[in-house]
Short mmCIF file of C-alpha atoms in Angstrom, two decimals:
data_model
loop_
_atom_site.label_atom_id
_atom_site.label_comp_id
_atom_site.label_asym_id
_atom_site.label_seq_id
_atom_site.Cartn_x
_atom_site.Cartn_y
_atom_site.Cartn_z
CA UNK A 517 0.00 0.00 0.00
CA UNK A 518 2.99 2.40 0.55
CA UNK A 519 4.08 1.72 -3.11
CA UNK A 520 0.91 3.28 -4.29
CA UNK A 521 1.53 6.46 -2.11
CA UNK A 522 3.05 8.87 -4.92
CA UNK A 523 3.24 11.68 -3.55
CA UNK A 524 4.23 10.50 0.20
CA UNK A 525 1.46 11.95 2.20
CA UNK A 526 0.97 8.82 4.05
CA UNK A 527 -2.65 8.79 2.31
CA UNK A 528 -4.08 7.68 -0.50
CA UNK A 529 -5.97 10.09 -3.05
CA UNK A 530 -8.32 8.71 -4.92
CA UNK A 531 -6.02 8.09 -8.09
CA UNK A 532 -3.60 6.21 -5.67
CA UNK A 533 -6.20 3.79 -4.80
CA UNK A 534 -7.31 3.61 -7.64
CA UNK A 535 -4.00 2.26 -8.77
CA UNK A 536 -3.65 0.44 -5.73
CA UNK A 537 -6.83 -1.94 -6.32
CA UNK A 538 -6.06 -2.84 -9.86
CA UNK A 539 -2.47 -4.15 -9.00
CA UNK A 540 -3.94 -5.78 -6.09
CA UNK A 541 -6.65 -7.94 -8.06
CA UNK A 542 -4.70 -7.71 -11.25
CA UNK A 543 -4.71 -11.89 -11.16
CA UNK A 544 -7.78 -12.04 -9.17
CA UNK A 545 -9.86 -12.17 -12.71
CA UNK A 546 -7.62 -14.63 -14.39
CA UNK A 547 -7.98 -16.81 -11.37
CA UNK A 548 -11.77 -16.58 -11.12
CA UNK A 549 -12.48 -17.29 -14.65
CA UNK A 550 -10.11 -20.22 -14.77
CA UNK A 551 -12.31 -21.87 -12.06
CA UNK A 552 -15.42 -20.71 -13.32
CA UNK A 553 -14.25 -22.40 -16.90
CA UNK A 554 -13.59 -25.27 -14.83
CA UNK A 555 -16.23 -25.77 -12.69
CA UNK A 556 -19.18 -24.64 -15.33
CA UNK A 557 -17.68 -26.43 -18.85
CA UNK A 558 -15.30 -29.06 -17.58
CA UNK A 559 -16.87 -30.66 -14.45
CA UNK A 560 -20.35 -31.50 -16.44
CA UNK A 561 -18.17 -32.82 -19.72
CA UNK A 562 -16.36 -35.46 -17.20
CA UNK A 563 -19.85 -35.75 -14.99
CA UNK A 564 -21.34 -37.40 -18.43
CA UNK A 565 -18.38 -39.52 -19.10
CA UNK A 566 -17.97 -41.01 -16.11
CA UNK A 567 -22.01 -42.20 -16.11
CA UNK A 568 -21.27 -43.65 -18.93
CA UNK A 569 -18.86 -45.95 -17.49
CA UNK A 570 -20.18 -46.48 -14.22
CA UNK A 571 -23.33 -47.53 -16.02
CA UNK A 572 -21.68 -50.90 -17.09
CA UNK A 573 -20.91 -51.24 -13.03
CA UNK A 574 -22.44 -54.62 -12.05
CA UNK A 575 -24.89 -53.12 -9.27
CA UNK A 576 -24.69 -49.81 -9.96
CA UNK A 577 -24.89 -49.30 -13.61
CA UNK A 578 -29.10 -49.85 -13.44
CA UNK A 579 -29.45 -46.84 -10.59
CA UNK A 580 -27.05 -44.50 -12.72
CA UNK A 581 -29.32 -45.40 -15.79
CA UNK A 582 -32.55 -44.02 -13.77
CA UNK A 583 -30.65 -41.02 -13.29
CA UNK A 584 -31.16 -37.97 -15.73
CA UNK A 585 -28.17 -36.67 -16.99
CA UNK A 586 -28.71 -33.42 -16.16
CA UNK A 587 -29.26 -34.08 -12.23
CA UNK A 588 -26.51 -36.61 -12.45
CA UNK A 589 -23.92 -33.47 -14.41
CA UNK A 590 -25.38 -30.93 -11.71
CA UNK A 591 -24.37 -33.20 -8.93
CA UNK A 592 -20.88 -34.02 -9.67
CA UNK A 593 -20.71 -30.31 -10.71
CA UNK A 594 -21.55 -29.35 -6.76
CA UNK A 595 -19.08 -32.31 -5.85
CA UNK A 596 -16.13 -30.77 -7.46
CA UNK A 597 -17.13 -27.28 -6.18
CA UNK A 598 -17.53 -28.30 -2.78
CA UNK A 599 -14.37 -30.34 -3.53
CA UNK A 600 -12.59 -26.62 -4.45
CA UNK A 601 -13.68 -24.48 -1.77
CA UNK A 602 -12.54 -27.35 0.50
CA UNK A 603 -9.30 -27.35 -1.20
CA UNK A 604 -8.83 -23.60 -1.03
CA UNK A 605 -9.89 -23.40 3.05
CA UNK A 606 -6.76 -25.99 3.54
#
């Protein structure tokens, strides 16, 4: 915060803040989206693929089946969120 003091008054002006924010959450986007690209193309691609091989599961495979894939994408989707944020808190 010091480094964004230009002109040394111990305060920031409103430019200085300015400046101050934008370094500070400069990879804050990047990050964001990257999970967001994740979590919201990625997770329900390998949520579909994996019910299609659990579905040959002796036991298992006939309860997948009842499942729609839409519930079954959204709840492996919330699994790997909840899998994230866990992740992150460590």
């Amino acid at each position: 915060m010091q480094e964004s003091d230009i002109n040394l008054d111990g305060e920031l002006d409103r430019e200085e803040f300015v400046k101050f924010i934008r370094r500070l959450t400069k990879d804050t986007f990047f990050t964001v989206s990257q999970g967001l690209i994740l979590t919201l193309a990625v997770a329900p691609t390998v949520a579909l693929l994996t019910k299609r091989t659990t579905e040959n599961v002796p036991g298992v495979g006939k309860v997948v089946q009842k499942i729609p894939n839409s519930v079954y994408a959204s709840l492996v989707t919330l699994v790997i969120v909840a899998f994230q944020q866990g992740a992150e808190r460590s």
